[in-house]
Coordinates of C-alpha atoms and ligand atoms in Angstrom, one line a residue:
X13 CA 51.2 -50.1 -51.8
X14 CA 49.4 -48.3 -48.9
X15 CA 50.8 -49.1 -45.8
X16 CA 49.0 -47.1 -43.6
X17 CA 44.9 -47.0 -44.0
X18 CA 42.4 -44.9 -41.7
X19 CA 42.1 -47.8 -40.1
X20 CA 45.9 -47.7 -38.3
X21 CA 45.7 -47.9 -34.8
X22 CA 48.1 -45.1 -34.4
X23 CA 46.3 -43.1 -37.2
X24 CA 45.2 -40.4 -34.4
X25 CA 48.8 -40.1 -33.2
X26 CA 50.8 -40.0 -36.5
X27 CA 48.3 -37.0 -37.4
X28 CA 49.0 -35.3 -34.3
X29 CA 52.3 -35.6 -34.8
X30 CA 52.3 -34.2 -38.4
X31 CA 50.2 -31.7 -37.6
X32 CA 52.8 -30.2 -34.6
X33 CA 55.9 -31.2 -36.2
X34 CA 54.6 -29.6 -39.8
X35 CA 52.8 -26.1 -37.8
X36 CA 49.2 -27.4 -38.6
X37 CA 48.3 -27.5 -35.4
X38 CA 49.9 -26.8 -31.6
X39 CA 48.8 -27.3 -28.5
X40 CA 48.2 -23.5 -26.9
X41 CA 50.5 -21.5 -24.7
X42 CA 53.5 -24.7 -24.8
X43 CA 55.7 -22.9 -23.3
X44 CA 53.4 -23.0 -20.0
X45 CA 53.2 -26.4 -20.2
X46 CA 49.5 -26.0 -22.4
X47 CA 46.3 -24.7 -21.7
X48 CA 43.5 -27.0 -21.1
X49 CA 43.2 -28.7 -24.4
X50 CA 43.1 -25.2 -26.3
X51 CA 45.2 -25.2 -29.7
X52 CA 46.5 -22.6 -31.9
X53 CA 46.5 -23.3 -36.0
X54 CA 50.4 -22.8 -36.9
X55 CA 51.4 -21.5 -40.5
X56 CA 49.7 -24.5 -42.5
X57 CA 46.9 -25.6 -40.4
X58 CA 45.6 -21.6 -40.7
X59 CA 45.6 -22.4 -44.6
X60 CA 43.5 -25.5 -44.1
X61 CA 41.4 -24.1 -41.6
X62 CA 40.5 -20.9 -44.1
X63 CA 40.3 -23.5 -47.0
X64 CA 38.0 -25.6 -45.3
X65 CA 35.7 -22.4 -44.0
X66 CA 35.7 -21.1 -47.5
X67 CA 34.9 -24.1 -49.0
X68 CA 31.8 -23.9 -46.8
X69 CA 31.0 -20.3 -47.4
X70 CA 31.3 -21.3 -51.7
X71 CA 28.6 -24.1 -50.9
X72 CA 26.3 -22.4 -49.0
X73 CA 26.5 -18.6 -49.4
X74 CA 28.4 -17.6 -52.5
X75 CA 26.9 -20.4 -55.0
X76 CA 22.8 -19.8 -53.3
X77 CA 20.5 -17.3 -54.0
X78 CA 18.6 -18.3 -51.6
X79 CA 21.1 -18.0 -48.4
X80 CA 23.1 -14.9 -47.0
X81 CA 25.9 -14.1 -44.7
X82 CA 26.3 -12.6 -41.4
X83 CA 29.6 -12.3 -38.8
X84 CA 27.3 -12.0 -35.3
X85 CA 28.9 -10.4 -32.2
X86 CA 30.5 -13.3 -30.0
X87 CA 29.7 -11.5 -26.4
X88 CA 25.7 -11.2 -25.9
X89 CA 23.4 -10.4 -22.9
X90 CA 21.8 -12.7 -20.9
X91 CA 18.3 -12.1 -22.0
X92 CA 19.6 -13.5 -25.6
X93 CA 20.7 -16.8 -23.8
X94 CA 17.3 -16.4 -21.3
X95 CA 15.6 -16.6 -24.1
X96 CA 17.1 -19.8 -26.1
X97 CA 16.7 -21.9 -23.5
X98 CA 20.5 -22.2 -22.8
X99 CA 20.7 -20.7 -19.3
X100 CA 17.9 -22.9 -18.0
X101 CA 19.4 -26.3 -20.0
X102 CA 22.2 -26.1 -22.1
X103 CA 24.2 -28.6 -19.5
X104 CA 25.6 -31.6 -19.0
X105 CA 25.2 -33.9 -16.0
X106 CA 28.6 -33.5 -13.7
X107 CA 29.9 -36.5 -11.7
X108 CA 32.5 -36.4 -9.1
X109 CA 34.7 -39.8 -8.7
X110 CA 34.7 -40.6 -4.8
X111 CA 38.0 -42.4 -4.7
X112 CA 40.0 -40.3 -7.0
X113 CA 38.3 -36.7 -7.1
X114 CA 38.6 -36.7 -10.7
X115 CA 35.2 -34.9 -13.1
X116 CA 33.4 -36.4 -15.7
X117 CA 30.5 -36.5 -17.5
X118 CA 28.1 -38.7 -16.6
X119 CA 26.7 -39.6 -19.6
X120 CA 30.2 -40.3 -21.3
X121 CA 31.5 -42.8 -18.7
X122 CA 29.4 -46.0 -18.3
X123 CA 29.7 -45.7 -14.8
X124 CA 32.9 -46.6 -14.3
X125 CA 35.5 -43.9 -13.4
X126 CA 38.3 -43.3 -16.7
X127 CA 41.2 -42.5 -14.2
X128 CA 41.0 -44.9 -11.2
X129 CA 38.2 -47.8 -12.2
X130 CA 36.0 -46.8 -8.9
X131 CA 32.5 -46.9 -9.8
X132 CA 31.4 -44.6 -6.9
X133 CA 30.2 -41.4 -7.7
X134 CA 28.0 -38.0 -6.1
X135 CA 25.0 -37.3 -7.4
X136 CA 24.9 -35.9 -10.8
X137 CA 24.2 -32.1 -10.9
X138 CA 23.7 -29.8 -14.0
X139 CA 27.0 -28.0 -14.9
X140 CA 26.1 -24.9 -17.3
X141 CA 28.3 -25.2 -20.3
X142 CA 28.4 -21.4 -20.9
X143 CA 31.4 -19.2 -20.3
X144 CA 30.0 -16.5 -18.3
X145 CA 32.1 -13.0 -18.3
X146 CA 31.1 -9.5 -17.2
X147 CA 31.1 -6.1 -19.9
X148 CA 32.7 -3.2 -18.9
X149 CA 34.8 -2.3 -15.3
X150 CA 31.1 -2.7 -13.2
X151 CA 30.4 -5.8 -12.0
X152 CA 27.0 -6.5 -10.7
X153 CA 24.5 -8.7 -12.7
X154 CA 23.9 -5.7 -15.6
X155 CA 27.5 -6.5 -17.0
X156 CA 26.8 -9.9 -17.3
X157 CA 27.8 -11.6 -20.5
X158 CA 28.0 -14.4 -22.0
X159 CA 30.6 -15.5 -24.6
X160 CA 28.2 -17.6 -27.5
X161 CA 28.1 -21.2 -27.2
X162 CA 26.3 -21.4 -30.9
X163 CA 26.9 -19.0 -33.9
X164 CA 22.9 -19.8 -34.2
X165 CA 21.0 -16.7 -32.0
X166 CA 22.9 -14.6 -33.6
X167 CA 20.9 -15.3 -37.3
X168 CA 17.3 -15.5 -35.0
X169 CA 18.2 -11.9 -33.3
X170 CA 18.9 -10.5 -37.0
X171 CA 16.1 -12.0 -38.5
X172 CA 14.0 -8.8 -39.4
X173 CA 17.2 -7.1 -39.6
X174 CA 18.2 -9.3 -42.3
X175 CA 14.6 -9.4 -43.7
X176 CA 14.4 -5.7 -44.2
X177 CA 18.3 -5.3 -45.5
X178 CA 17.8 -8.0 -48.3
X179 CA 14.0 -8.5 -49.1
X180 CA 14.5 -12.4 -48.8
X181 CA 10.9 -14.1 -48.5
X182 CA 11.3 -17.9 -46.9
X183 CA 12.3 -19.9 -47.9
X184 CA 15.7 -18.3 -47.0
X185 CA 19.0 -19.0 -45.5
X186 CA 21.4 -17.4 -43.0
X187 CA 24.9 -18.4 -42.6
X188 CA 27.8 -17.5 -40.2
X189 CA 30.9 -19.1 -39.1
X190 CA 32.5 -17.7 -36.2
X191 CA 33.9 -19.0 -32.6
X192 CA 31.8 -20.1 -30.2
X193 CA 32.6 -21.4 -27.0
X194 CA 31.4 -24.5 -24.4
X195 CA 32.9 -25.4 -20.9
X196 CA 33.4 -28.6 -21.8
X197 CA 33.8 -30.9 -19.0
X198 CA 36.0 -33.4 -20.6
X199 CA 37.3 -31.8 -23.7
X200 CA 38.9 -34.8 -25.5
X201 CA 40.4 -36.4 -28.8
X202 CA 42.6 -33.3 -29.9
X203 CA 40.4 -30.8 -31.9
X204 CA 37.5 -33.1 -31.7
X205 CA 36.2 -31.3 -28.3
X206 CA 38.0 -28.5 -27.3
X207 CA 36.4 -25.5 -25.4
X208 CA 37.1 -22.9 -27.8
X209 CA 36.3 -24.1 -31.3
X210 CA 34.7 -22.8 -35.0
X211 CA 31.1 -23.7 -36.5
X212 CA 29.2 -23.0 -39.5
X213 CA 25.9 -23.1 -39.2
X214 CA 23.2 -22.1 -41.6
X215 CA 19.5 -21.5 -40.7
X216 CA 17.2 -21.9 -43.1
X217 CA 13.6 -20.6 -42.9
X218 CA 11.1 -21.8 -44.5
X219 CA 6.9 -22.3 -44.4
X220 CA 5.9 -24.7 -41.8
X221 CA 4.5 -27.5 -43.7
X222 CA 7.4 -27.5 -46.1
X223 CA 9.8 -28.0 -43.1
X224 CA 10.2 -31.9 -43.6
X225 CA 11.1 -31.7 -46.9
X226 CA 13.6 -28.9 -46.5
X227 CA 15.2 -31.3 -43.8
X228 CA 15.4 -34.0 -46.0
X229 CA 17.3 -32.0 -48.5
X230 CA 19.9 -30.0 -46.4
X231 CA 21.1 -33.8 -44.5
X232 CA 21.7 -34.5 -48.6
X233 CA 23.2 -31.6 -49.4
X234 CA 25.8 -31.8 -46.4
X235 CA 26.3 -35.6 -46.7
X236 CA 27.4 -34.8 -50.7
X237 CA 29.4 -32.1 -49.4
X238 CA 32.1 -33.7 -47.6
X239 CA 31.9 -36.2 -49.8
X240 CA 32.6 -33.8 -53.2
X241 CA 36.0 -33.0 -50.7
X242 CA 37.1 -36.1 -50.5
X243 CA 35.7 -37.8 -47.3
X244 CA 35.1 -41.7 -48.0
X245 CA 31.9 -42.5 -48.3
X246 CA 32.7 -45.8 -46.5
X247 CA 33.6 -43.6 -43.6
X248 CA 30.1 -41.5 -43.1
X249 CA 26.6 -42.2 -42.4
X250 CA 23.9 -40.7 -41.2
X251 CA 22.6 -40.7 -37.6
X252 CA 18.6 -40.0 -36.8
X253 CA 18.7 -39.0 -33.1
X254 CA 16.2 -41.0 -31.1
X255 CA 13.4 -38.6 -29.9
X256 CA 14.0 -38.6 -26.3
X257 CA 17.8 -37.3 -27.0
X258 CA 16.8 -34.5 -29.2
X259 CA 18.4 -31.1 -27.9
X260 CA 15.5 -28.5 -26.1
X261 CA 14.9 -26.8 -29.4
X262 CA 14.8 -30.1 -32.0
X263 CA 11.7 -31.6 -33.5
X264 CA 14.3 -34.0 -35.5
X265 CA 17.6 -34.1 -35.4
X266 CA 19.8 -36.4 -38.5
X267 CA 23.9 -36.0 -37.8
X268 CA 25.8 -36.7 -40.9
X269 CA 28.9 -38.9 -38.7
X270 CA 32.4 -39.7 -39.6
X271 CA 34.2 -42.7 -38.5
X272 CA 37.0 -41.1 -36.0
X273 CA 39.3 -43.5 -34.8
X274 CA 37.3 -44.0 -31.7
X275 CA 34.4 -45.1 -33.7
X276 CA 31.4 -42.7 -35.7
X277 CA 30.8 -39.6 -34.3
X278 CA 29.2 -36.4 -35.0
X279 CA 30.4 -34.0 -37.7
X280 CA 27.7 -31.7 -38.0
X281 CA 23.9 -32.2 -37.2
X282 CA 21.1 -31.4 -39.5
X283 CA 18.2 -30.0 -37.2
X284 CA 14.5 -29.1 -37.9
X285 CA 13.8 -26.1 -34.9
X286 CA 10.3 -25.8 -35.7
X287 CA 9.4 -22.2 -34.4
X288 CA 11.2 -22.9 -31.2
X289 CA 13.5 -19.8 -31.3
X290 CA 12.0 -16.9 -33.3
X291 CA 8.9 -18.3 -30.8
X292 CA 10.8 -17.4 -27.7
X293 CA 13.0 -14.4 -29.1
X294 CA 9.2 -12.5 -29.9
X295 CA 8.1 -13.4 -26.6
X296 CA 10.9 -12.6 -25.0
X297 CA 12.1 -9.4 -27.0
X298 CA 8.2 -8.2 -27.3
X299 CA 9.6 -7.5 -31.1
X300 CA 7.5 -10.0 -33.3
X301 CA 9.9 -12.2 -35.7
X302 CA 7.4 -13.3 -38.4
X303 CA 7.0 -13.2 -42.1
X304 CA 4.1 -11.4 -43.9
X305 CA 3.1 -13.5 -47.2
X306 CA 1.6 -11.5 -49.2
X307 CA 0.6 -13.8 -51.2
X308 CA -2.1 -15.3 -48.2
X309 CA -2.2 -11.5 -46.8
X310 CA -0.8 -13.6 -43.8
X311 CA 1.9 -13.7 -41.2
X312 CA 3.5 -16.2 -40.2
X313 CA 6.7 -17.9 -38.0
X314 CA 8.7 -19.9 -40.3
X315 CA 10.1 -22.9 -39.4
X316 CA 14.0 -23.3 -39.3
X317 CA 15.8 -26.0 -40.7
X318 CA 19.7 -25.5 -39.4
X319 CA 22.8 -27.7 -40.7
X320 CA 25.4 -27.2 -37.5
X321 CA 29.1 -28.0 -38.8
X322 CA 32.3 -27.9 -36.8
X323 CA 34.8 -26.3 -38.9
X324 CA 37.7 -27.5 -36.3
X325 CA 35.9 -30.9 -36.1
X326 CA 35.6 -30.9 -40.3
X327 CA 39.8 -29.9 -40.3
X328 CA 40.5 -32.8 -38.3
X329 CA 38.2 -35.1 -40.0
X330 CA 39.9 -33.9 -43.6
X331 CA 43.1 -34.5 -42.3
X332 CA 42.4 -38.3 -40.7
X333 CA 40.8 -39.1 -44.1
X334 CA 43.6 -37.7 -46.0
X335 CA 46.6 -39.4 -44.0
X336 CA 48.3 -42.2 -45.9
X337 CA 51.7 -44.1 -46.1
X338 CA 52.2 -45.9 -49.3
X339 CA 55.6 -46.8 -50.8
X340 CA 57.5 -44.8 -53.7
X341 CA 60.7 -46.6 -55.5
X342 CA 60.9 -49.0 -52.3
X343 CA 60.8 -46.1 -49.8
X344 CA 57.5 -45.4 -47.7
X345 CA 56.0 -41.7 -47.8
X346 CA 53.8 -40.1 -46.1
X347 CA 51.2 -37.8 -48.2
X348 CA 48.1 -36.1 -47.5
X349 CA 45.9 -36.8 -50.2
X350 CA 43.6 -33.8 -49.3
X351 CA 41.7 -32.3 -52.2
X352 CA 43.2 -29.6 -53.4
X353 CA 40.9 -26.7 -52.2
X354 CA 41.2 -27.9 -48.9
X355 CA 45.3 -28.4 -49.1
X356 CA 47.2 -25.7 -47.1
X357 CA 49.5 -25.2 -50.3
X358 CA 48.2 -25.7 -53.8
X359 CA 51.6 -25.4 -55.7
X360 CA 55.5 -25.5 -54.2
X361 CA 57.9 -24.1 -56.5
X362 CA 61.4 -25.4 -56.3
X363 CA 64.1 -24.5 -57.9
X364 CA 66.4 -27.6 -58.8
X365 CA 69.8 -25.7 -57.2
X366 CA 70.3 -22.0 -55.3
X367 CA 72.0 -20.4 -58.1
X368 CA 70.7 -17.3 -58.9
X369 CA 69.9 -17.7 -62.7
X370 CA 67.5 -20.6 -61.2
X371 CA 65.9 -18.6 -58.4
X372 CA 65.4 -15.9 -60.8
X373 CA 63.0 -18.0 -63.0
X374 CA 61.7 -19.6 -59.9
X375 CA 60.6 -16.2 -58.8
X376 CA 59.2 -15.0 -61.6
X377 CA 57.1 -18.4 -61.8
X378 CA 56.1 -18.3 -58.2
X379 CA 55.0 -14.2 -58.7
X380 CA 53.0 -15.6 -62.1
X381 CA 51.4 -18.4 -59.8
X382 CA 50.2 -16.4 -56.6
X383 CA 47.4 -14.2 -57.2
X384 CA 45.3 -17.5 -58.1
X385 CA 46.8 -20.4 -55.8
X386 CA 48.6 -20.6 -52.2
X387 CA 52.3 -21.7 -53.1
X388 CA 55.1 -22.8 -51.2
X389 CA 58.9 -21.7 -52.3
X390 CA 61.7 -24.0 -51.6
X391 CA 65.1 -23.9 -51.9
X392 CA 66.6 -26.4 -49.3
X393 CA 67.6 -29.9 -49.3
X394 CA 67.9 -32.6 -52.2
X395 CA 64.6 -32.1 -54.6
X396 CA 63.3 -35.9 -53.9
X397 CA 63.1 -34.5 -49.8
X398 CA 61.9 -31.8 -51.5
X399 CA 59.2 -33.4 -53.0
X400 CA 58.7 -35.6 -49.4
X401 CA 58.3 -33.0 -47.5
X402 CA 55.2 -31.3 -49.8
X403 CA 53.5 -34.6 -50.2
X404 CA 53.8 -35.0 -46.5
X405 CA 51.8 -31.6 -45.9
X406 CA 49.5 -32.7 -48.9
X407 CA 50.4 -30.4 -51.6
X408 CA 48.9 -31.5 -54.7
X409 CA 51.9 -30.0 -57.6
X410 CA 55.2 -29.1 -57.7
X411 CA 56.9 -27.4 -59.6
X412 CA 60.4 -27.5 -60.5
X413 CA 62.6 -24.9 -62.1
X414 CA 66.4 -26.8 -63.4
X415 CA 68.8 -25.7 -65.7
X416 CA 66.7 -27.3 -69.0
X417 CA 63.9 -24.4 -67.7
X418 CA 66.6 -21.3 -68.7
X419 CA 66.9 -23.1 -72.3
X420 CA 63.1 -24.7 -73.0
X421 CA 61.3 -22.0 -71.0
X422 CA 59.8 -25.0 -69.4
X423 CA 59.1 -26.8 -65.9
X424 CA 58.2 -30.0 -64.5
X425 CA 55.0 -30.7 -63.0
X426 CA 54.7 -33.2 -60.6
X427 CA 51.8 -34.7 -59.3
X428 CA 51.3 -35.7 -55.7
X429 CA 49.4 -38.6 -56.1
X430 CA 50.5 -40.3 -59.0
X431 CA 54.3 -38.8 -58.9
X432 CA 54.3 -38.6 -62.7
X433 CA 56.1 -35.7 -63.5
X434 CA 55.2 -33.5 -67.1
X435 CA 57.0 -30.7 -68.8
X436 CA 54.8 -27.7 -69.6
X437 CA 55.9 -24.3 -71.2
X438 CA 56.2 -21.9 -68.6
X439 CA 53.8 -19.7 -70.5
X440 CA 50.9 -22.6 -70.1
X441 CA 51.4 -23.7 -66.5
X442 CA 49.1 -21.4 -64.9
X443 CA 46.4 -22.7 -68.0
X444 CA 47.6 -26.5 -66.8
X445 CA 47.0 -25.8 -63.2
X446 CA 43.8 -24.5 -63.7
X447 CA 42.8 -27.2 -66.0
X448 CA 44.1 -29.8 -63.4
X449 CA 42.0 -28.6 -60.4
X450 CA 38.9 -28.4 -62.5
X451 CA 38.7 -24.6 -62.9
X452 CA 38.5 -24.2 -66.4
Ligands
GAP23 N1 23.3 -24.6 -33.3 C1 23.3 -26.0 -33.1 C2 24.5 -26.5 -32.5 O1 25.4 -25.8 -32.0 P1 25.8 -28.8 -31.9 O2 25.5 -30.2 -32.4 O3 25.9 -28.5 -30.5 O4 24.6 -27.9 -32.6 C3 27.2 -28.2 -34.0 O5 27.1 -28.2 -32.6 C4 28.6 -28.7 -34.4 O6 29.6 -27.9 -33.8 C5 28.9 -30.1 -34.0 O7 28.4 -31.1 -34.9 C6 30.5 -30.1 -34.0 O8 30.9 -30.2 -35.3 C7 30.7 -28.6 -33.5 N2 31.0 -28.6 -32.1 C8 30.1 -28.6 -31.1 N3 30.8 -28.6 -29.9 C9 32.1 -28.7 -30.2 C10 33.3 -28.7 -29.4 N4 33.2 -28.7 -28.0 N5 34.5 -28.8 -30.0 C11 34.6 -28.8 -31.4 N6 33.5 -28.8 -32.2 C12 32.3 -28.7 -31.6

């Protein structure tokens, strides 16, 4: 019986809580008391957070044709930033409260201050969300920098770079996932907002009138992609932005949404760009960013669809989804039921006792197991905490060395979800594995 459903009221704090007290997630520089709702991804969460990236990168780069990787720099000069629009109005309206001094964002607050109820505010000004820095020891306004607040310019500046390298004809993709950073003015919701965060983003190129279509098909794609890892659909849907809210570049904007605990809200948003940025790059840059068809003897600026993801925001989103109590012989559990791509640790080995003859087997097991899945090794505490403690963190097998295993050559397998526990020759259980998670 599930005792616990997304739809807990403490569901946001129990996962925080796991994800401290389990090292998926801490808040940054504790020890100092935090830093501005920056986080660090502890021993597990660094698992999930690579799982869920690379489960991206599968989708979009490795299983296309069509689509191709970069890793853009994360510092870039101003004239890249002039030139996307985001020094003249990437911002967000800034309100003072007048009784209690306290910053918000206008447009998040109803007019009614959060801290102290006063509904008196100053004027709203625009407040640049772009971390400016200076490169090199001069200052002066030619070491000007600015750290990226989208992994997107990076895949417009490279686009003949990328055209020459690979010989790609639209329509095409490029991907990246990287860091990018946004001064926030109310960072919020644990990973949901923070200032420093992780996106994937994909820009896809394509002929103009084709553009609708190819938007059509990548809010599909991405909807059935964090659906095939597990998200509910009862728990998504899509969001058309209404036209006077699009962003400076959008001539459509669809988010793909997930129910938070707060309510829907975004996960990633599926944008048509039009020519808007290889447009102002060529004018900008003086290089022209087009594409010859030979077919036509024409060129031409493709239009870009781009599918924006939040691989911190997706981590979270995974995690809320996942989070479960249900109860096991009269005792309740907590398990993760994360897929297992996604799950930090794919198989725990645990030897029933510490005596050597056990650990010896368990060893060898564990060495047969790691070059194709991220395992856990356990020796401590009784096996049913044992087997607590891994559903708790959402790992989908265990495996269990006893003293049978040194006669039968065999272990038991025992699966998160279900709890039923099989036997399986030592020699088969990578084969059973496999077979389990779909590989063979
Ligand atoms: N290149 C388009 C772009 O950056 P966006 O909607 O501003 O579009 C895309 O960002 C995704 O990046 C969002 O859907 C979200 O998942 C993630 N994201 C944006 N700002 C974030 C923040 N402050 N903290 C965590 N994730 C964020």
């Amino acid at each position: 019986m599930e005792t616990a459903t997304p739809d807990d009221p403490n569901l946001l704090d129990k996962v925080i809580n796991l994800a401290k007290r389990r090292g998926f997630i801490f808040p940054s520089a504790e020890i100092y008391g935090g830093f501005r709702s920056t986080y660090d991804y502890g021993p597990l969460g660094v698992n999930m957070l690579r799982n869920v990236k690379q489960a991206w990168w599968t989708a979009m780069v490795q299983r296309r044709s069509d689509i191709v990787g970069i890793d853009a720099a994360i510092l870039g000069p101003p004239a890249v930033w002039a030139a996307s629009g985001h020094l003249e109005t990437f911002t967000d309206p800034l309100v003072d409260c007048l009784q209690c001094k306290e910053r918000w964002r206008e447009d998040k607050i109803d007019g009614v201050c959060p801290n102290c109820g006063s509904t008196k505010f100053t004027e709203a000004r625009a407040f640049n969300l772009m971390f400016k820095t200076q490169a090199g020891p001069v200052e002066g306004e030619g070491a000007t920098a600015y750290l990226r607040p989208e992994t997107a310019q990076g895949m417009f500046t490279n686009f003949n770079n990328v055209l020459a390298a690979t010989r790609k004809k639209p329509p095409f993709g490029i991907a990246q996932i990287g860091k990018s950073f946004r001064n926030e003015i109310t960072p919020q919701n644990f990973v949901f907002r923070t200032r420093e965060f992780e996106q994937m983003e994909m820009e896809y190129f394509v002929p103009p009138a084709d553009a609708p279509t190819w938007h059509q098909y990548w809010i599909k794609e991405r909807y059935d992609w964090y659906i095939g890892l597990g998200l509910p659909s009862a728990k998504l849907r899509l969001y058309e932005h209404a036209r006077e809210d699009l962003s400076h570049y959008s001539k459509g904007t669809t988010d793909v949404e997930f129910e938070f605990p707060w309510g829907f809200d975004e996960l990633e948003g599926v944008a048509n760009r039009g020519d808007y940025d290889l447009t102002q790059h060529s004018n900008a840059s003086g290089v022209k960013l087009e594409f010859f068809d030979q077919t036509t003897n024409e060129h031409y600026t493709p239009y870009v669809i781009e599918p924006a993801a939040g691989a911190t925001r997706a981590m979270m989103a995974f995690l809320l989804a996942a989070y479960c109590e249900d109860e096991i012989e009269g005792e309740v559990r907590t398990v993760l039921r994360l897929d297992w791509r996604l799950a930090p640790y794919q198989v725990a080995v645990l030897p029933l006792s510490k005596k050597p003859e056990l650990e010896g087997v368990s060893q060898k097991v564990l060495g047969e197991l790691q070059p194709y899945f991220m395992c856990d090794y356990d020796v401590t505490q009784s096996i049913g905490r044992r087997y607590r403690r891994q559903d708790e963190v959402g790992t989908p097998f265990c495996v269990t060395v006893d003293f049978d295993s040194l006669n039968d050559h065999s272990v038991t397998v025992r699966d998160r979800d279900t709890t039923s526990q099989t036997r399986v020759k030592i020699d088969d259980l990578l084969g059973e594995l496999r077979t389990r998670t779909g590989q063979h």
